[in-house]
CSV table of C-alpha atoms and ligand atoms in Angstrom, one decimal:
chain,number,residue,atom,x,y,z
A,1,MET,CA,11.8,-23.4,31.6
A,2,THR,CA,8.5,-25.1,30.7
A,3,ASP,CA,5.4,-22.9,30.2
A,4,GLU,CA,4.0,-24.4,33.4
A,5,GLU,CA,7.1,-23.4,35.4
A,6,GLY,CA,7.0,-20.0,33.7
A,7,SER,CA,3.4,-19.3,34.6
A,8,VAL,CA,4.0,-20.4,38.2
A,9,ALA,CA,7.0,-18.0,38.4
A,10,GLN,CA,4.9,-15.2,36.8
A,11,ARG,CA,2.0,-15.6,39.2
A,12,SER,CA,4.0,-13.7,41.8
A,13,GLU,CA,5.5,-11.2,39.3
A,14,ALA,CA,4.4,-7.6,39.0
A,15,VAL,CA,4.5,-5.7,35.8
A,16,VAL,CA,4.3,-1.9,35.9
A,17,ILE,CA,3.5,-0.2,32.6
A,18,VAL,CA,4.1,3.6,32.5
A,19,GLY,CA,1.7,5.1,30.0
A,20,GLY,CA,-1.8,3.7,29.4
A,21,ALA,CA,-2.6,4.8,25.9
A,22,ILE,CA,-2.6,2.5,22.9
A,23,VAL,CA,0.9,1.0,23.4
A,24,GLY,CA,0.7,0.5,27.1
A,25,SER,CA,-2.9,-0.9,27.0
A,26,SER,CA,-2.0,-3.2,24.1
A,27,ILE,CA,0.9,-4.7,26.2
A,28,ALA,CA,-1.5,-5.2,29.2
A,29,TYR,CA,-4.1,-6.8,26.9
A,30,PHE,CA,-1.6,-9.2,25.3
A,31,LEU,CA,0.0,-10.1,28.7
A,32,ARG,CA,-3.4,-11.5,29.8
A,33,GLU,CA,-4.0,-12.9,26.4
A,34,LEU,CA,-0.8,-15.0,26.7
A,35,GLY,CA,-1.8,-16.1,30.2
A,36,PHE,CA,0.3,-13.9,32.4
A,37,ALA,CA,-1.1,-14.4,35.8
A,38,GLY,CA,0.8,-11.8,37.9
A,39,VAL,CA,-0.2,-8.3,38.9
A,40,ILE,CA,-0.4,-5.7,36.1
A,41,THR,CA,-0.5,-2.0,36.9
A,42,VAL,CA,-0.8,0.7,34.3
A,43,ILE,CA,0.2,4.1,35.5
A,44,GLU,CA,-1.5,6.9,33.5
A,45,ARG,CA,-1.3,10.5,34.4
A,46,ASP,CA,-4.2,11.7,32.2
A,47,PRO,CA,-7.1,9.3,32.1
A,48,THR,CA,-8.9,11.6,29.6
A,49,TYR,CA,-6.0,10.9,27.1
A,50,GLN,CA,-6.7,14.3,25.5
A,51,ARG,CA,-3.1,15.0,24.9
A,52,SER,CA,-1.9,11.5,24.1
A,53,SER,CA,-0.6,10.9,20.7
A,54,THR,CA,-3.1,8.1,20.3
A,55,ALA,CA,-6.1,10.4,20.7
A,56,LEU,CA,-4.6,13.0,18.4
A,57,SER,CA,-3.3,10.7,15.6
A,58,ALA,CA,-4.5,10.3,12.0
A,59,ALA,CA,-5.0,6.6,12.9
A,60,SER,CA,-3.9,5.1,9.6
A,61,ILE,CA,-2.1,1.9,8.7
A,62,ARG,CA,0.2,1.1,5.9
A,63,THR,CA,2.4,-1.8,4.8
A,64,GLN,CA,4.6,0.4,2.6
A,65,PHE,CA,7.8,0.6,4.7
A,66,GLY,CA,11.5,0.3,4.0
A,67,THR,CA,12.2,-1.9,7.0
A,68,PRO,CA,10.9,-5.5,6.9
A,69,VAL,CA,10.1,-5.7,10.6
A,70,ASN,CA,7.7,-2.7,10.2
A,71,ILE,CA,5.9,-4.5,7.3
A,72,HIS,CA,5.4,-7.5,9.5
A,73,MET,CA,4.1,-5.4,12.4
A,74,SER,CA,1.6,-3.7,10.1
A,75,LEU,CA,0.4,-7.0,8.7
A,76,PHE,CA,-0.1,-8.2,12.3
A,77,GLY,CA,-2.0,-4.9,13.0
A,78,ALA,CA,-4.3,-5.2,10.0
A,79,ALA,CA,-5.2,-8.8,10.9
A,80,PHE,CA,-5.8,-7.7,14.5
A,81,PHE,CA,-8.1,-4.9,13.3
A,82,ARG,CA,-10.1,-7.3,11.1
A,83,SER,CA,-10.5,-9.6,14.2
A,84,ILE,CA,-11.9,-6.9,16.4
A,85,ARG,CA,-15.4,-8.4,16.7
A,86,GLU,CA,-14.1,-11.9,17.5
A,87,ARG,CA,-11.9,-10.5,20.2
A,88,PHE,CA,-14.1,-7.9,21.7
A,89,GLY,CA,-17.7,-8.9,20.9
A,90,ARG,CA,-20.2,-8.3,18.1
A,91,ASP,CA,-20.8,-4.6,18.9
A,92,ALA,CA,-17.1,-3.8,18.8
A,93,ASP,CA,-16.2,-1.5,15.9
A,94,ILE,CA,-13.1,0.5,15.1
A,95,GLY,CA,-14.4,1.7,11.7
A,96,PHE,CA,-11.5,0.0,9.8
A,97,VAL,CA,-11.6,1.3,6.2
A,98,GLU,CA,-9.2,-1.0,4.3
A,99,ARG,CA,-8.6,1.2,1.3
A,100,GLY,CA,-4.9,1.6,0.7
A,101,TYR,CA,-2.3,4.4,0.8
A,102,LEU,CA,-1.4,5.9,-2.5
A,103,ILE,CA,2.2,7.0,-2.2
A,104,LEU,CA,3.5,9.2,-5.1
A,105,GLY,CA,7.0,9.5,-6.4
A,106,GLY,CA,8.7,11.6,-9.0
A,107,PRO,CA,10.4,10.3,-12.2
A,108,GLU,CA,13.8,10.1,-10.3
A,109,ALA,CA,12.2,7.7,-7.8
A,110,VAL,CA,10.8,5.1,-10.1
A,111,GLU,CA,13.6,2.6,-9.8
A,112,ALA,CA,14.0,2.8,-6.1
A,113,ARG,CA,10.2,2.7,-5.5
A,114,ARG,CA,9.8,-0.4,-7.8
A,115,ALA,CA,12.6,-2.1,-5.9
A,116,GLY,CA,10.8,-1.1,-2.6
A,117,VAL,CA,7.6,-2.7,-3.9
A,118,GLU,CA,9.4,-6.0,-4.7
A,119,MET,CA,10.9,-6.0,-1.2
A,120,GLN,CA,7.5,-5.3,0.4
A,121,ARG,CA,5.8,-8.0,-1.7
A,122,GLY,CA,8.5,-10.4,-0.7
A,123,GLU,CA,7.7,-9.7,3.0
A,124,GLY,CA,4.0,-10.5,2.4
A,125,ALA,CA,2.5,-7.0,1.6
A,126,ASP,CA,0.1,-6.8,-1.3
A,127,VAL,CA,1.6,-3.7,-2.8
A,128,ALA,CA,1.7,-2.8,-6.5
A,129,ALA,CA,3.3,0.0,-8.5
A,130,LEU,CA,1.3,2.1,-10.9
A,131,THR,CA,2.5,4.2,-13.8
A,132,PRO,CA,1.2,7.8,-13.8
A,133,VAL,CA,-1.3,6.9,-16.6
A,134,GLU,CA,-2.6,4.0,-14.5
A,135,ALA,CA,-2.8,6.2,-11.5
A,136,GLN,CA,-4.8,8.8,-13.4
A,137,ALA,CA,-7.2,6.2,-14.8
A,138,ARG,CA,-7.9,5.0,-11.2
A,139,PHE,CA,-8.0,8.4,-9.5
A,140,PRO,CA,-9.3,10.9,-12.1
A,141,TRP,CA,-8.9,13.9,-9.7
A,142,LEU,CA,-5.1,13.3,-9.5
A,143,ASN,CA,-2.6,15.6,-11.4
A,144,VAL,CA,0.1,13.2,-12.6
A,145,GLU,CA,2.1,15.6,-14.8
A,146,ASP,CA,5.2,15.5,-12.6
A,147,LEU,CA,4.9,11.9,-11.3
A,148,GLY,CA,6.9,8.9,-12.2
A,149,VAL,CA,5.3,6.3,-10.0
A,150,ALA,CA,2.5,5.6,-7.5
A,151,THR,CA,2.3,2.7,-5.2
A,152,THR,CA,-0.6,1.3,-3.4
A,153,ALA,CA,-1.8,-1.8,-1.5
A,154,ARG,CA,-5.0,-3.8,-2.1
A,155,ARG,CA,-5.3,-4.8,1.5
A,156,ASP,CA,-3.9,-4.3,5.0
A,157,GLU,CA,-3.8,-0.5,4.6
A,158,GLY,CA,-6.3,2.2,5.4
A,159,TRP,CA,-7.6,3.9,8.5
A,160,PHE,CA,-9.6,3.4,11.6
A,161,ASP,CA,-10.8,5.1,14.8
A,162,ALA,CA,-7.9,5.1,17.3
A,163,TRP,CA,-10.1,6.2,20.2
A,164,SER,CA,-12.4,3.2,19.7
A,165,LEU,CA,-9.3,0.9,19.5
A,166,LEU,CA,-7.9,2.4,22.7
A,167,SER,CA,-11.3,2.0,24.5
A,168,LEU,CA,-11.5,-1.7,23.5
A,169,MET,CA,-8.0,-2.5,24.5
A,170,ARG,CA,-8.4,-0.8,27.9
A,171,ARG,CA,-11.7,-2.6,28.4
A,172,GLY,CA,-10.1,-5.9,27.4
A,173,ALA,CA,-7.3,-5.3,29.9
A,174,ARG,CA,-9.5,-4.1,32.8
A,175,ASP,CA,-11.9,-6.9,32.4
A,176,ARG,CA,-9.0,-9.3,33.0
A,177,ASP,CA,-7.8,-7.6,36.2
A,178,VAL,CA,-5.4,-5.0,34.9
A,179,SER,CA,-5.3,-2.0,37.3
A,180,TYR,CA,-5.1,1.5,35.8
A,181,VAL,CA,-3.7,3.9,38.4
A,182,GLU,CA,-4.1,7.6,37.9
A,183,GLY,CA,-0.7,9.2,38.7
A,184,ASN,CA,2.5,10.6,37.3
A,185,ALA,CA,5.4,8.2,37.2
A,186,GLU,CA,8.2,10.4,38.5
A,187,ALA,CA,11.1,8.0,38.9
A,188,ILE,CA,12.0,4.4,38.2
A,189,THR,CA,13.9,3.0,41.2
A,190,VAL,CA,16.8,0.6,40.5
A,191,ALA,CA,18.8,-1.5,43.0
A,192,GLY,CA,21.5,-4.0,42.2
A,193,GLY,CA,21.1,-3.3,38.5
A,194,ARG,CA,17.4,-4.1,38.4
A,195,VAL,CA,14.2,-2.1,38.5
A,196,THR,CA,12.5,-2.5,41.8
A,197,GLY,CA,9.6,-0.1,41.5
A,198,VAL,CA,8.1,3.0,40.1
A,199,ARG,CA,7.7,6.1,42.3
A,200,LEU,CA,4.7,8.3,41.9
A,201,SER,CA,4.6,12.1,42.2
A,202,GLY,CA,3.1,13.0,45.5
A,203,GLY,CA,4.4,9.9,47.2
A,204,GLY,CA,4.0,6.1,47.0
A,205,GLU,CA,5.9,3.5,45.0
A,206,ILE,CA,4.6,0.6,43.1
A,207,LYS,CA,6.7,-2.5,43.3
A,208,ALA,CA,7.9,-3.8,39.9
A,209,ASP,CA,9.5,-7.0,38.7
A,210,TRP,CA,9.2,-5.5,35.2
A,211,CYS,CA,8.9,-1.9,34.2
A,212,ILE,CA,7.6,-1.1,30.7
A,213,ASN,CA,8.2,2.4,29.4
A,214,ALA,CA,5.2,3.1,27.1
A,215,ALA,CA,5.1,6.8,27.8
A,216,GLY,CA,5.2,7.9,24.2
A,217,PRO,CA,6.7,11.4,23.6
A,218,ALA,CA,7.5,11.6,27.3
A,219,SER,CA,9.4,8.4,27.4
A,220,ALA,CA,12.9,9.9,27.4
A,221,ALA,CA,12.1,12.1,30.5
A,222,ILE,CA,11.3,9.2,32.8
A,223,VAL,CA,14.6,7.4,32.2
A,224,ARG,CA,16.9,10.4,32.2
A,225,ASP,CA,17.6,10.2,35.9
A,226,LEU,CA,18.9,6.6,35.3
A,227,GLY,CA,21.5,8.1,33.0
A,228,ILE,CA,19.8,6.7,29.9
A,229,ALA,CA,19.7,9.0,26.9
A,230,LEU,CA,16.7,7.7,25.0
A,231,PRO,CA,16.7,9.5,21.6
A,232,VAL,CA,12.9,10.1,21.7
A,233,SER,CA,11.6,13.7,21.2
A,234,ALA,CA,8.1,15.2,21.1
A,235,ARG,CA,7.7,16.7,17.6
A,236,LYS,CA,4.5,18.6,16.8
A,237,ARG,CA,2.3,17.5,13.9
A,238,THR,CA,-0.7,19.5,12.9
A,239,VAL,CA,-3.9,18.0,11.4
A,240,PHE,CA,-6.4,20.1,9.5
A,241,GLY,CA,-10.0,19.0,9.0
A,242,ILE,CA,-11.4,20.4,5.7
A,243,LYS,CA,-14.6,20.5,3.7
A,244,THR,CA,-14.5,20.4,-0.1
A,245,PRO,CA,-16.8,19.2,-2.9
A,246,LEU,CA,-14.2,16.6,-3.8
A,247,GLU,CA,-15.8,13.1,-4.0
A,248,ARG,CA,-14.7,10.9,-1.0
A,249,SER,CA,-15.8,7.5,-2.2
A,250,GLY,CA,-12.8,5.4,-3.3
A,251,PHE,CA,-10.4,8.1,-2.1
A,252,PRO,CA,-7.3,6.5,-0.5
A,253,MET,CA,-4.8,7.8,2.1
A,254,LEU,CA,-2.7,9.9,-0.3
A,255,PHE,CA,0.9,10.8,0.3
A,256,ASP,CA,2.3,13.4,-2.1
A,257,ILE,CA,5.9,13.9,-3.1
A,258,SER,CA,5.7,17.3,-1.3
A,259,GLY,CA,5.2,15.5,2.0
A,260,ALA,CA,1.5,16.5,2.1
A,261,TRP,CA,-1.1,13.9,3.0
A,262,ILE,CA,-4.9,13.8,2.8
A,263,ARG,CA,-7.6,11.2,3.5
A,264,PRO,CA,-11.4,11.1,3.9
A,265,GLU,CA,-12.7,11.5,7.5
A,266,GLY,CA,-16.4,11.8,8.4
A,267,GLU,CA,-18.1,14.3,6.0
A,268,GLY,CA,-14.8,15.8,4.8
A,269,PHE,CA,-11.1,15.1,4.8
A,270,ILE,CA,-8.2,15.5,7.1
A,271,CYS,CA,-4.8,16.5,5.9
A,272,GLY,CA,-1.4,17.7,7.0
A,273,ILE,CA,2.3,18.2,6.2
A,274,ALA,CA,5.4,17.9,8.3
A,275,PRO,CA,7.4,21.0,9.1
A,276,THR,CA,10.8,21.3,7.6
A,277,ASP,CA,13.6,19.7,9.7
A,278,ASP,CA,15.0,23.1,10.8
A,279,ASN,CA,11.5,24.1,12.1
A,280,ASP,CA,10.8,21.0,14.0
A,281,PRO,CA,12.1,21.4,17.6
A,282,ASP,CA,11.1,19.4,20.6
A,283,ALA,CA,7.6,20.6,21.4
A,284,THR,CA,7.0,19.2,24.8
A,285,GLY,CA,4.0,21.1,26.3
A,286,ASP,CA,3.2,22.9,23.0
A,287,PHE,CA,-0.1,21.8,21.5
A,288,GLU,CA,-0.9,24.9,19.5
A,289,PRO,CA,-1.7,24.0,15.8
A,290,ALA,CA,0.9,25.4,13.4
A,291,HIS,CA,-1.8,27.2,11.3
A,292,ALA,CA,0.8,28.9,9.0
A,293,LEU,CA,1.6,25.5,7.5
A,294,LEU,CA,-1.7,25.5,5.7
A,295,GLU,CA,-1.1,28.6,3.7
A,296,GLU,CA,2.6,28.3,3.3
A,297,THR,CA,3.0,24.7,2.2
A,298,LEU,CA,0.0,22.4,2.6
A,299,TRP,CA,-2.6,24.1,0.5
A,300,PRO,CA,-0.4,24.9,-2.4
A,301,ALA,CA,0.9,21.3,-2.5
A,302,LEU,CA,-2.6,19.9,-2.3
A,303,ALA,CA,-4.0,22.2,-4.9
A,304,HIS,CA,-1.2,21.3,-7.3
A,305,ARG,CA,-1.8,17.6,-6.8
A,306,ILE,CA,-5.6,17.7,-6.7
A,307,PRO,CA,-6.8,20.8,-8.7
A,308,ALA,CA,-10.3,20.4,-7.2
A,309,LEU,CA,-8.8,21.4,-3.8
A,310,GLU,CA,-8.5,25.0,-5.0
A,311,GLN,CA,-11.7,25.1,-3.1
A,312,LEU,CA,-11.6,24.1,0.5
A,313,ARG,CA,-12.9,25.3,3.8
A,314,VAL,CA,-10.9,24.6,7.0
A,315,GLU,CA,-13.2,23.5,9.7
A,316,ARG,CA,-10.8,22.6,12.5
A,317,ALA,CA,-7.2,22.0,13.3
A,318,TRP,CA,-5.4,20.2,16.1
A,319,ALA,CA,-1.8,19.4,17.0
A,320,GLY,CA,-0.4,16.3,18.6
A,321,HIS,CA,3.1,14.9,19.2
A,322,TYR,CA,5.0,12.3,17.3
A,323,GLU,CA,7.3,10.4,19.6
A,324,VAL,CA,10.2,10.7,17.1
A,325,ASN,CA,13.2,8.4,17.5
A,326,THR,CA,15.8,10.9,16.3
A,327,PHE,CA,18.4,8.2,16.0
A,328,ASP,CA,16.7,6.2,13.1
A,329,HIS,CA,12.9,6.8,13.0
A,330,ASN,CA,12.1,3.3,14.1
A,331,GLY,CA,10.4,2.0,17.3
A,332,ILE,CA,12.6,1.0,20.3
A,333,VAL,CA,11.1,-2.2,21.5
A,334,GLY,CA,12.7,-4.6,24.0
A,335,ARG,CA,14.9,-4.7,27.1
A,336,HIS,CA,17.5,-2.2,28.2
A,337,ASP,CA,20.9,-3.9,27.7
A,338,GLU,CA,22.0,-3.5,31.3
A,339,ILE,CA,18.9,-3.1,33.4
A,340,GLU,CA,17.2,-6.2,32.0
A,341,ASN,CA,13.8,-5.8,33.6
A,342,LEU,CA,13.4,-2.3,32.1
A,343,VAL,CA,11.6,-2.6,28.8
A,344,PHE,CA,11.0,0.0,26.1
A,345,ALA,CA,8.0,0.3,23.8
A,346,THR,CA,8.4,3.8,22.3
A,347,GLY,CA,10.0,5.9,19.5
A,348,PHE,CA,7.5,4.8,16.8
A,349,SER,CA,7.9,8.1,15.0
A,350,GLY,CA,4.4,8.3,13.5
A,351,HIS,CA,3.5,4.7,13.3
A,352,GLY,CA,2.7,3.7,16.8
A,353,VAL,CA,-1.0,3.1,16.6
A,354,MET,CA,-0.7,0.8,13.7
A,355,HIS,CA,2.2,-1.0,15.4
A,356,ALA,CA,0.6,-1.2,18.9
A,357,PRO,CA,-0.9,-4.7,18.5
A,358,ALA,CA,2.4,-6.2,17.3
A,359,THR,CA,4.3,-4.3,20.0
A,360,GLY,CA,1.8,-5.5,22.7
A,361,ARG,CA,2.1,-9.1,21.5
A,362,GLY,CA,5.9,-8.9,21.3
A,363,ILE,CA,6.5,-7.4,24.7
A,364,ALA,CA,4.0,-9.9,26.3
A,365,GLU,CA,6.0,-12.7,24.6
A,366,LEU,CA,9.2,-11.4,26.0
A,367,ILE,CA,7.8,-11.5,29.5
A,368,VAL,CA,5.8,-14.7,29.3
A,369,HIS,CA,8.1,-16.8,27.0
A,370,GLY,CA,11.4,-15.0,27.4
A,371,GLY,CA,11.7,-14.0,23.7
A,372,PHE,CA,9.8,-12.9,20.6
A,373,LYS,CA,7.7,-15.5,18.8
A,374,ALA,CA,5.0,-14.1,16.4
A,375,ILE,CA,7.4,-11.6,14.9
A,376,ASP,CA,11.1,-11.2,15.6
A,377,LEU,CA,11.2,-7.7,17.0
A,378,SER,CA,14.9,-7.9,17.9
A,379,PRO,CA,15.9,-5.5,15.1
A,380,LEU,CA,14.1,-2.8,17.1
A,381,GLY,CA,16.1,-3.5,20.3
A,382,PHE,CA,17.8,-0.9,22.4
A,383,GLY,CA,21.2,-2.4,21.7
A,384,ARG,CA,21.4,-0.7,18.3
A,385,ILE,CA,21.3,2.7,20.0
A,386,ARG,CA,24.0,1.8,22.4
A,387,SER,CA,26.2,0.4,19.6
A,388,GLY,CA,25.5,3.3,17.2
A,389,THR,CA,24.1,1.0,14.5
A,390,PRO,CA,20.9,2.6,13.2
A,391,LEU,CA,18.1,0.7,11.5
A,392,HIS,CA,17.0,3.5,9.2
A,393,GLU,CA,13.4,3.6,8.1
A,394,THR,CA,13.3,5.3,4.8
A,395,VAL,CA,9.5,5.6,4.3
A,396,VAL,CA,8.9,8.3,6.9
A,397,TYR,CA,6.0,10.7,7.1
B,401,FAD,C1,-0.9,14.1,14.2
B,401,FAD,C2,-0.5,12.7,14.4
B,401,FAD,C3,-0.8,11.8,13.4
B,401,FAD,C4,-0.4,10.5,13.6
B,401,FAD,N1,-0.8,9.6,12.6
B,401,FAD,C5,-0.6,8.2,12.9
B,401,FAD,C6,-1.1,7.3,12.0
B,401,FAD,O1,-1.7,7.6,11.0
B,401,FAD,N2,-0.8,6.0,12.2
B,401,FAD,C7,-0.1,5.6,13.3
B,401,FAD,O2,0.1,4.4,13.5
B,401,FAD,N3,0.4,6.5,14.2
B,401,FAD,C8,0.2,7.8,14.0
B,401,FAD,N4,0.7,8.7,14.8
B,401,FAD,C9,1.6,8.3,15.9
B,401,FAD,C10,0.8,7.6,17.0
B,401,FAD,O3,-0.2,8.4,17.4
B,401,FAD,C11,1.8,7.3,18.1
B,401,FAD,O4,2.9,6.6,17.6
B,401,FAD,C12,1.1,6.4,19.2
B,401,FAD,O5,-0.1,7.0,19.6
B,401,FAD,C13,2.0,6.2,20.4
B,401,FAD,O6,1.2,5.6,21.4
B,401,FAD,P1,1.7,5.6,22.9
B,401,FAD,O7,0.7,4.8,23.7
B,401,FAD,O8,3.1,5.1,22.9
B,401,FAD,O9,1.8,7.1,23.3
B,401,FAD,P2,0.7,8.1,23.8
B,401,FAD,O10,-0.6,7.9,23.0
B,401,FAD,O11,1.3,9.5,23.7
B,401,FAD,O12,0.5,7.7,25.2
B,401,FAD,C14,1.5,7.8,26.2
B,401,FAD,C15,0.7,8.0,27.5
B,401,FAD,O13,1.7,8.0,28.6
B,401,FAD,C16,1.2,8.9,29.5
B,401,FAD,N5,2.4,9.3,30.3
B,401,FAD,C17,3.5,9.9,29.8
B,401,FAD,N6,4.4,10.1,30.8
B,401,FAD,C18,3.9,9.6,31.9
B,401,FAD,C19,4.3,9.5,33.3
B,401,FAD,N7,5.5,10.0,33.6
B,401,FAD,N8,3.5,9.0,34.2
B,401,FAD,C20,2.2,8.5,33.8
B,401,FAD,N9,1.8,8.5,32.5
B,401,FAD,C21,2.6,9.1,31.6
B,401,FAD,C22,0.6,10.0,28.8
B,401,FAD,O14,-0.4,10.7,29.5
B,401,FAD,C23,-0.1,9.2,27.6
B,401,FAD,O15,-1.4,8.9,27.9
B,401,FAD,C24,0.3,10.1,14.7
B,401,FAD,C25,0.6,11.0,15.7
B,401,FAD,C26,0.2,12.3,15.6
B,401,FAD,C27,0.5,13.3,16.7
């Protein structure tokens, strides 16, 4: 099929995207960017996005992954963030601070972490390993007594404002005739092995030649009636906003060996720690911050690593949901293996904002060109779940 024939065919096609936060909006944006001329409808049940993962996230980006495809997606994301003004106009700003993650490891991790750095560098990430002495020289506030290694990147890592990114993507999509419909997608209708439409609660159905499931932590629910067991679960993650006299300039996104993380934000810092596996149930509907984490695990871990954090004041706390792929902690991106016009873009397990641009581009390529082009996202396909062959991501936070 030539591009011309493709675009003629697509002019009469209708894409329905369920979920209009960062992943859904990025897909809509890139569909137009690649010249898709058909109808695009984004169904979003909460236009305020106040409980979306996107709005509640820590909005950071790293290239330090154990899975090459994730590294490529992050590199694409960082390049996209740097091109915000060219894409969206001179006033566009997502506050991208390109300052690097600092990921710490104990003495037992040195060999594996250095091998990880080699792999990451081979994939194009500008990551380097530091000895504890080197890390201490660069970050004088860091307690390195029990460390063996620290890794960091000189570029393509840092943080940004997810809300601004979402607003720009939505604007970019709406300006090019993408319709955002307020409503709850209740069911996906299938006939003859193909999606034919998406039914809304309260009545009405939107015709679909393609249905994209970008519903984040709720993405398993909307395909359950089709008999599809999508291994995506809503897992609560709490973020604490703190004030402390600790100097913010030059401070990276720090990931400690305890699992605690901290980075500068506004006039203070934000920080968090994941609950233990046995205390991490599906949390659908539960947005109450897990305050106990601060006293029990987070503060002791931070005060050990950064003695200056003996003094801190908690100013706020919020909880959002990771859309955890319980099968292998990697995104699920691509077509269903039997219902071929049903496409997944979910399961990012804590890295969905940084990977939204690459996902949007990839899904748009799939629809417009019939396959992935910029990055081969096929390792993230649904087929691995059906065949029971996980693609484990090892660097998970
Ligand atoms: C505390 C926290 C920290 C995080 N930190 C980072 C980070 O540093 N970097 C990073 O890259 N990622 C991070 N993440 C993960 C990231 O936020 C998510 O991976 C990403 O936002 C997923 O985007 P999404 O658009 O798929 O999902 P969401 O933002 O959750 O959007 C899904 C949308 O679908 C809508 N929806 C759901 N079901 C339906 C339905 N049936 N009908 C209509 N609409 C529906 C919802 O209302 C929602 O707006 C973090 C997440 C949390 C909670």
